[in-house]
Every structure is written in C-alpha cells, then in structure tokens.
Amino acid sequence: MSILTTRRGFLAGGSGLMLALTLPLGQGRAQMTVAGPFAPNAFVRIGTDDLVTVMIKHLEMGQGPYTGLATLVAEELDADWAQLRAEGAPADDTLYANLAFGAQGTGGSTAIANSFMQMRKAGAAARAMLVAAAAEEWGVPASEIAVTAGIVSHAASGRSSGFGALSAAAARQPVPEDPPVKAAADFVLIGTDRPKLDSRAKADGSAQFTMDVYREGMLTVVVAHPPRFGAALVRVDDRAALAVKGVEMVRTIPSGVAVYATNTHAALKGRDALVMDWDDSKAETRSSAQMFEAYAEAAAQGGETVEEEGELSAIDGAARVLSAEYRFPYLAHAPMEPLDAVIETRDGTAELWFGSQFPSFDRPTVATTLGLAPADVRINVLMAGGSFGRRAQGSAHLAAEVAEVAKAAGRDGAFKLVWTREDDVRGGYYRPMTVHRLRAGLDADGSIVAWENVVANQSIMSGTPMEAMLKGGPDNSSFDGSTGLPYRLGAKRIGWARMDSPVSVLWWRSVGHTHTAYAVETFLDEVLEAAGKDPVQGRLDLLPPEAVRERAVITEAARMADWQGPRRNGKGYGIAYAKSFGTYVAEVVEVEDRGGVPRVTRVWCAVDCGIAVNPNVIRAQMEGGVGYALSAALHSRITLAPGGTVEQSNFHDYPMLRIGEMPAVEVSIIRSQADPTGVGEPGVPPLAPAMANAWRALNGQRQYQLPFGGAVS
Amino acid sequence: MTRFRVNGRDHDLDLDPDTPLLWVLRDELRLTGTKFGCGIAQCGACTVMVDGMPRRSCVTPLGTLGDSEVTTIEGMDGPEIRAVQAAWTAIDVPQCGWCQSGQVMSATALLQQIPRPSDDDITNAMAGNICRCATYVRIRQAIHDAARTLEG
C-alpha cells in the first residue's frame, strides 16, 4: 500500500493528533493497575521479574514488527535484549494508530517508519522514570545514574538495580512529556543483528495463531461462498448437511451459507452436503481471456492521463519506436494460514481473536453488524500465518463475516470461522489482472526521447470504504511504479484505464509494483539493448545527478554480482531496480536454461531502507521477497474459465515455489542515516524483471506475460 | 469408539473413522502445533510422525491408524529435533511461522535417516513442505548447521 499521505487522517476523529511525541497515558495507566507491572505508557510494561513487554501495534505476520518495534523501545530503555518480550496490542485507535495512516493498521511497509520515534520515545520515557525512581531511592542526583543493558547504576555509591526492583517506584514518577532520545551514533541495538523474539515459539509449535484458539462450547463454522463472483443465493437445501453428525445448524448470511459444527471435519462434511442454487445475473461470467481482450482494447485507447511531462508527440519524430504489451493474471496471496477468526458474544459484548490487519476497520464493522457500541467490541490481535496483503481489508470482509456468523446463530456463544485453502484460492481479493502498453522513442543516437505507459486494471480502493480517500482522483495503487520513475525518459505520458468487474481485488505484497516494475524494467532493458547499451551502465546513464540512492543500489548490486554484462559462461544475468514504499532496491539475477525452463540460481540484492534497525530482519525480508516474487513469476496465475468460475483451487493447481527452486540470495544493506523505511514489500518488485532480462539475454526469448512457461488462458 | 496412541498416551475417541488425523489432533486433543495448510497433502504444514516416519495428517484418516504410534511436534524428543530447533532459532528461520512445525518435523526425519545430508538430500526431503515466506535459504542452512551439531 502506497498511500501514505492520502490515508492520513482518514477516520474522522481518528488519532491524527496523536503525533509521535505524544504518549497516550490514560488507558496505559489503567492496564498497569490490572496487570501490576510498571506501565509508563501504552507500549511498555516492566514486570517485577525484569521482563520488558512491548505492546506491538502492528500485526506480526512474518515481517518482523515484534522484533523491530521492541528493538526501538529497548534501545532507548537501555534494556538487555534478553529481557524483551512482545505482545500484540488490541484494537484501539486512540492508543495504537499507525501514524502514517491516522488509524490502526499495518501495511505499505510502514511499521518501522511510523513507529521509529514513537517507540523510542516510549522507551526513553520508561528509562527516565526508572532513573528518577533510582535517584529518589538512593538519594543521588538523577544525572549521575547510568543505565546499561538492563542495569540501573550509580558509580559513586556503587548502587545498582535491575528494572524489576525499581518498577513499583518508577510507576509513581511523573511521565516525562518529551524525553530526549539518543543520537544515532550512540545506538547500541539499532543497526546490529539480534535474534527475533518469536523464532523459538515458531520452531517448537507453541506459537499461538487464530486457528489455535479454542473457547468453551465453541462451534467451528465454514461458509459456502458463491461459485462466481457477484452471484447471489437463490435457495439452499440444508437437510443433508444437518444430518451430518456434529453439524448443529445452517444459516444464510450475506456472504453465503454458514455451517456450524462441533468440529472442523463435521463442518466441512456438512458444507459438502449443501445443495444451493445461485443467481448469476450480476456475476462475472467472462473468462480471463475475454477480460484480457477488453483490457488490451482499453489500454490501446490510452486511458486517463495520470502523469505527463513534455509533449508525447516527440515520439512521432523519433528515429525508432519500440512498443510492447504485457499481460499479468490475477494472483491469490495464499498465506499459509488461511483466513480465520474467532468471536465470542456474551451479554451485549463481543470479543474476537484474529490476525486483524486493519483493526480500525474491523472493530466498527463488528460493532455495526452486531448492533453494539465499538467500546463493547474487543479485538485481540494475534499473530498471522502470513498475509502478504490478504488480511489488509478495506472492506473488513473477514470481520464482517465472523460477526454475521455470530449474529445469525441467534444466541450468545463462541464461533471459529475457518476458510479452507479452496476458499482462499477461489475467494477473490486478488492482485488485479493487468495489461500494460508501452512505447518508447529513440533518437538516432539511441537516446530515449519519449516514453508512454498505459495501464489497464481494476481499482483496489474504488467500491470499498476507502474510496473516499481517493477524493475523486485515480487510484494510485493500480499503477504505482509506472509513475514517478527516476530515469530521464524524455517526453512522458502515463495513462490508466480503469476496468470494472465483480471480481474482488486487493493489494498483494508490493501492490502496483508487482506488475509495473516488471513492465517498466523489462521494456527499459529492451530499449537499452536496442540502443546498444549495457543494462547497468545504461540505467546509470539515465539517472540524474541527484539520484544518489538509486545509483548506489544499482552500483552495489552490480558490484556484488561481479557484473560483466548480461551473458557469461552460458548463464544469463539481468538487473532491475525499483523504489517502493520509500525503499530503494536493485537485484541482479543469474539464470540458467534448463531444457527451455528458466532456473534462477543466484540473486544479489542491494537495499537502501535508511537506518537499518535490524539487519537480520531486513535480510530475511529481502530473501523472502525474492522467493515470493519468484514463486509468482514461475507458477502463479488465477484464471476464470468461460462462465466465470475460478480454474484453480489448491496448491496442486496453484503451485508455490518449493525449496529446490529457491536461489542463493546475497543481500547488501546500504549504510544510511536517513529515517528508516519499510522492508516487507520492496524486495519483491525487481526480481521478476531482473529474471526476465537475464532470460532474454541468455536465449533471446522475451516474456511479455507472467507467469513464465505458459500462456495466460 | 476409536483407540489410538499420540505422544505416548492412549486416547479413546467417539469419532467417525474417516476424520482426518489433523482435526483429531487439533479439535479433540488441542495439539495445535500441527497446522492446517491445504487439506490435500500438498504443503506439509500438518506433518506428524507415524511410527517414526513423516506423514501428512490431513489425509490420514483416524480409522487407518490401528496400533500406530503418532508423534506430534509437542511430543518430539531426541538429539535430532533438539539440534533442528536450536539451529532454527539461532539463525531465525521462521517468518510468519505457520509452516514451521511441519518444516521442523520433515527436517528432523531427514536427519534421523541421513545424519549428514547433501544439498540434494535436503531438496528431496523438504520438497513437500511449502513456505510462503520463502524461508528456504535459512531452512537449508539450519539443516546443515543441525547436522554439524549432531556430528559433535
């Protein structure tokens, strides 16, 4: 999600006023009286056992905020890393808003960026209060007290203490309004590798996810969704379903037919036994092939102009014009933990447990559905087994569905909603299918004099509660990355043709960049080749002098790969660059031809994300981003058959990258003192275009559609 | 009533014999370390040991177990899994973590069979376990690290 500025303050009365320096105190203090430990603010709790628990306001879905945000607190608290713990913060706009959005939510690779000063201030405040408590107890000036690795000490008197022994006294100290934070040169933890806080529990099976929640008397619920997007239920015969042992009830809810059972197996058997009729009059009945033709036609007509520079008519006078059309299919995110949520209603309240990525949307949605005040809805935010954008729902459809399940039950109780893999793969909310049309004009010297890129796809935000944020303008997330290029490309026009379909779409790890980086960076490579230029030097030559960070990652990736041009020893080498979510990434890919099939053997990745809070996590996200992108480039497509049904259903026909296909990945992090930017998504965009460039260099084959190795039907 | 043995304990359960072992472990015994990922033996998130061999619990009906001994990640012990889990933690293999129980089970089974696996051995043994976070680089490294630990 790339909409930092437009999202700011999108909830009326949201926490736009809760700027980085403000430490919300009221409820933080309230928690303290309940939990006992020293809780100087809503983010930090220190127990008498010396453990420091950081309440993490961002969803932990593998990208590392438990570790990253805890690092920021620990740094300013001068804690020992071993005493840190992390816990998901519950839904609460006033305490836990994403300062980039003005609402509680995780996305757009913003977790570290928006928390950077807020978490440090939270740690600094706690430290100041521990020091004040020690000064009072020991009768020494606070200015003479040092804190190092979890020990508060006074050199002259020889006194020292852990945090726990001081926690009760610290809780009585005034909370500093604006505690000072360290200069970057004084960082002890920031910038160094540290073990992640959740690795052990995830290696021994004890980590608790939504599906692991079991409540007293809980029923498991699966929902039969329409077989076509936009279809409506006409009638359901539930007699056979109700005859299944363990099935307790069947209810029609807005999203389909819900089957409630005492265990998962019974719920699934019950759902299989449903007989349903659907009305397809408003459904998408086109095939992907038909939709692509419509998209290509729309792209050819140019779309609305979303970025323009100079006069594109310069292309008419060009010595040579290149053009290409690219096609990208729908993609399902397929996180390993399918969607799930647990709700328990009792006496006019609702409590939920799930990986809520946008609590600011989910909580009011549950409240409205159940006719409750938002204050009577508690959402416990659990770790999610992946998301990649899937749980970042502007529509709050998962929260709505589980609330509808509870409402339709007609009684208080606990209900666990479980989606199967088939529900997930066929369930929509896909990366939008997209067509790109590109043209470039070269002069007689091979310089680029004109560049046009028209994108045709659905809008992610239109038709959802987030549409208001567009303020009538185009949806940047549909074409982000085709605009804002750093290269000097002469006259330029970027167009967008908005397509409509009942197929639901959503951001998919790196959003628009998933296709724009591919189209731009492979087409640019062809243009450079036509001009007789080297892919690396050619890119550097197109960058203006001020593009220092762009230049640095391209140069570094090339250096790591010992770049000697696009072919060497029977292997192809390709480079691609993309800036997404404020982070600069260049990747060089080495490809071998294994009987006509591309095999990516090595990837060199250079990343500039500002201050590197935890290099270990950054490397992990680049490695994972490479694998996630490669999986899609090699294998992934969701297609609609004629009539509109999804042709894929599970991992046998929507295959994923497996270990034997994973390349070696080397990551270099550019040293920087700039404010940190995100790393969850930016590793993804350069991989597929770098791979395609290497493949073309190796055997001349041009890949104008993804995935490799097959036409999109 | 079906009797079967999990992690050294006998259980008598009144369930359909066609109930997949996965859901018995999770819904009935609350052994939630074993994860649901696909339901059709494609992803390996539900891997358990049946008589010491890795098995996909999502396609293993309760009624087929007979006298077999089922071991879940909660019940695993021995030098191999300890080495695997230590290696997994030392280099921070997990990202989201959902698939990792299954990865750890498959890696443990591999080291029980082949104490010093080659890269090809690892590729073959781990091919059935999908990780959407693509932690494969570190999975491979951690298995090599664990093997070295076991060698002493």
Tab-separated table of N, CA, C and O in Angstrom, chain A residues 438-479:
chain	number	residue	atom	x	y	z
A	438	LEU	N	3.304	-0.256	-23.586
A	438	LEU	CA	4.425	0.685	-23.530
A	438	LEU	C	4.924	1.042	-24.924
A	438	LEU	O	4.914	0.202	-25.836
A	439	ARG	N	5.360	2.301	-25.035
A	439	ARG	CA	6.023	2.764	-26.260
A	439	ARG	C	7.202	3.623	-25.854
A	439	ARG	O	7.119	4.394	-24.891
A	440	ALA	N	8.290	3.517	-26.585
A	440	ALA	CA	9.432	4.396	-26.349
A	440	ALA	C	10.007	4.828	-27.679
A	440	ALA	O	10.085	4.030	-28.619
A	441	GLY	N	10.381	6.101	-27.753
A	441	GLY	CA	11.013	6.624	-28.963
A	441	GLY	C	12.492	6.885	-28.712
A	441	GLY	O	12.864	7.434	-27.666
A	442	LEU	N	13.327	6.455	-29.672
A	442	LEU	CA	14.778	6.687	-29.577
A	442	LEU	C	15.193	7.634	-30.692
A	442	LEU	O	14.678	7.539	-31.814
A	443	ASP	N	16.144	8.496	-30.388
A	443	ASP	CA	16.682	9.322	-31.477
A	443	ASP	C	17.814	8.559	-32.166
A	443	ASP	O	18.119	7.403	-31.817
A	444	ALA	N	18.440	9.194	-33.119
A	444	ALA	CA	19.443	8.499	-33.929
A	444	ALA	C	20.638	8.038	-33.093
A	444	ALA	O	21.313	7.069	-33.431
A	445	ASP	N	20.866	8.717	-31.954
A	445	ASP	CA	21.984	8.326	-31.086
A	445	ASP	C	21.596	7.242	-30.086
A	445	ASP	O	22.411	6.833	-29.253
A	446	GLY	N	20.360	6.840	-30.105
A	446	GLY	CA	19.916	5.839	-29.149
A	446	GLY	C	19.454	6.417	-27.828
A	446	GLY	O	19.219	5.670	-26.865
A	447	SER	N	19.305	7.712	-27.748
A	447	SER	CA	18.781	8.324	-26.530
A	447	SER	C	17.256	8.265	-26.530
A	447	SER	O	16.626	8.384	-27.589
A	448	ILE	N	16.697	8.089	-25.335
A	448	ILE	CA	15.241	7.990	-25.224
A	448	ILE	C	14.649	9.401	-25.262
A	448	ILE	O	15.013	10.248	-24.445
A	449	VAL	N	13.753	9.635	-26.210
A	449	VAL	CA	13.150	10.974	-26.346
A	449	VAL	C	11.687	10.988	-25.919
A	449	VAL	O	11.117	12.053	-25.681
A	450	ALA	N	11.072	9.809	-25.812
A	450	ALA	CA	9.660	9.779	-25.412
A	450	ALA	C	9.324	8.412	-24.812
A	450	ALA	O	9.905	7.394	-25.196
A	451	TRP	N	8.381	8.434	-23.884
A	451	TRP	CA	8.032	7.210	-23.146
A	451	TRP	C	6.546	7.269	-22.824
A	451	TRP	O	6.074	8.267	-22.273
A	452	GLU	N	5.839	6.231	-23.196
A	452	GLU	CA	4.410	6.163	-22.838
A	452	GLU	C	4.115	4.806	-22.221
A	452	GLU	O	4.580	3.776	-22.712
A	453	ASN	N	3.334	4.816	-21.152
A	453	ASN	CA	2.950	3.576	-20.479
A	453	ASN	C	1.491	3.701	-20.077
A	453	ASN	O	1.131	4.596	-19.310
A	454	VAL	N	0.670	2.838	-20.630
A	454	VAL	CA	-0.748	2.843	-20.274
A	454	VAL	C	-1.066	1.549	-19.522
A	454	VAL	O	-0.711	0.458	-19.978
A	455	VAL	N	-1.706	1.695	-18.379
A	455	VAL	CA	-2.024	0.573	-17.505
A	455	VAL	C	-3.542	0.390	-17.498
A	455	VAL	O	-4.276	1.365	-17.327
A	456	ALA	N	-3.991	-0.840	-17.672
A	456	ALA	CA	-5.428	-1.133	-17.578
A	456	ALA	C	-5.644	-2.186	-16.503
A	456	ALA	O	-5.096	-3.288	-16.588
A	457	ASN	N	-6.407	-1.824	-15.481
A	457	ASN	CA	-6.764	-2.793	-14.428
A	457	ASN	C	-7.852	-2.221	-13.531
A	457	ASN	O	-8.259	-1.065	-13.695
A	458	GLN	N	-8.286	-3.060	-12.596
A	458	GLN	CA	-9.297	-2.615	-11.640
A	458	GLN	C	-8.652	-1.723	-10.578
A	458	GLN	O	-7.458	-1.827	-10.300
A	459	SER	N	-9.477	-0.912	-9.974
A	459	SER	CA	-9.041	-0.139	-8.810
A	459	SER	C	-9.210	-0.990	-7.557
A	459	SER	O	-10.199	-1.708	-7.409
A	460	ILE	N	-8.218	-0.916	-6.679
A	460	ILE	CA	-8.312	-1.650	-5.421
A	460	ILE	C	-9.230	-0.933	-4.437
A	460	ILE	O	-9.980	-1.556	-3.685
A	461	MET	N	-9.186	0.372	-4.464
A	461	MET	CA	-9.902	1.127	-3.427
A	461	MET	C	-11.317	1.517	-3.829
A	461	MET	O	-12.184	1.655	-2.965
A	462	SER	N	-11.557	1.719	-5.105
A	462	SER	CA	-12.903	2.109	-5.519
A	462	SER	C	-13.901	1.017	-5.150
A	462	SER	O	-13.605	-0.166	-5.254
A	463	GLY	N	-15.056	1.434	-4.724
A	463	GLY	CA	-16.076	0.465	-4.357
A	463	GLY	C	-15.887	-0.115	-2.975
A	463	GLY	O	-16.592	-1.036	-2.579
A	464	THR	N	-14.890	0.381	-2.240
A	464	THR	CA	-14.701	-0.043	-0.857
A	464	THR	C	-14.831	1.201	0.029
A	464	THR	O	-14.875	2.327	-0.466
A	465	PRO	N	-14.865	1.010	1.346
A	465	PRO	CA	-14.954	2.180	2.226
A	465	PRO	C	-13.755	3.131	2.080
A	465	PRO	O	-13.789	4.244	2.583
A	466	MET	N	-12.728	2.687	1.380
A	466	MET	CA	-11.559	3.544	1.211
A	466	MET	C	-11.675	4.467	0.008
A	466	MET	O	-10.795	5.287	-0.238
A	467	GLU	N	-12.759	4.330	-0.728
A	467	GLU	CA	-12.899	5.125	-1.946
A	467	GLU	C	-12.838	6.627	-1.661
A	467	GLU	O	-12.297	7.403	-2.454
A	468	ALA	N	-13.376	7.030	-0.495
A	468	ALA	CA	-13.392	8.457	-0.163
A	468	ALA	C	-11.982	9.033	-0.120
A	468	ALA	O	-11.768	10.221	-0.395
A	469	MET	N	-11.029	8.180	0.206
A	469	MET	CA	-9.654	8.673	0.300
A	469	MET	C	-9.102	9.078	-1.052
A	469	MET	O	-8.129	9.827	-1.135
A	470	LEU	N	-9.711	8.580	-2.124
A	470	LEU	CA	-9.223	8.936	-3.458
A	470	LEU	C	-9.643	10.347	-3.846
A	470	LEU	O	-9.092	10.921	-4.769
A	471	LYS	N	-10.637	10.857	-3.140
A	471	LYS	CA	-11.145	12.210	-3.402
A	471	LYS	C	-11.437	12.426	-4.894
A	471	LYS	O	-11.131	13.471	-5.464
A	472	GLY	N	-11.990	11.412	-5.508
A	472	GLY	CA	-12.355	11.533	-6.912
A	472	GLY	C	-11.204	11.353	-7.886
A	472	GLY	O	-11.404	11.323	-9.095
A	473	GLY	N	-9.989	11.229	-7.370
A	473	GLY	CA	-8.825	11.063	-8.239
A	473	GLY	C	-8.585	9.614	-8.578
A	473	GLY	O	-9.291	8.724	-8.099
A	474	PRO	N	-7.598	9.360	-9.423
A	474	PRO	CA	-7.303	7.967	-9.783
A	474	PRO	C	-6.694	7.205	-8.613
A	474	PRO	O	-6.130	7.797	-7.701
A	475	ASP	N	-6.827	5.891	-8.659
A	475	ASP	CA	-6.306	5.026	-7.598
A	475	ASP	C	-4.843	4.722	-7.887
A	475	ASP	O	-4.514	3.867	-8.706
A	476	ASN	N	-3.984	5.420	-7.186
A	476	ASN	CA	-2.545	5.300	-7.399
A	476	ASN	C	-2.038	3.870	-7.220
A	476	ASN	O	-1.060	3.455	-7.839
A	477	SER	N	-2.711	3.106	-6.361
A	477	SER	CA	-2.229	1.748	-6.093
A	477	SER	C	-2.389	0.840	-7.312
A	477	SER	O	-1.829	-0.248	-7.348
A	478	SER	N	-3.138	1.292	-8.306
A	478	SER	CA	-3.321	0.480	-9.511
A	478	SER	C	-2.139	0.590	-10.474
A	478	SER	O	-1.918	-0.298	-11.286
A	479	PHE	N	-1.415	1.702	-10.408
A	479	PHE	CA	-0.354	1.918	-11.399
A	479	PHE	C	0.942	2.431	-10.780
A	479	PHE	O	1.887	2.772	-11.490
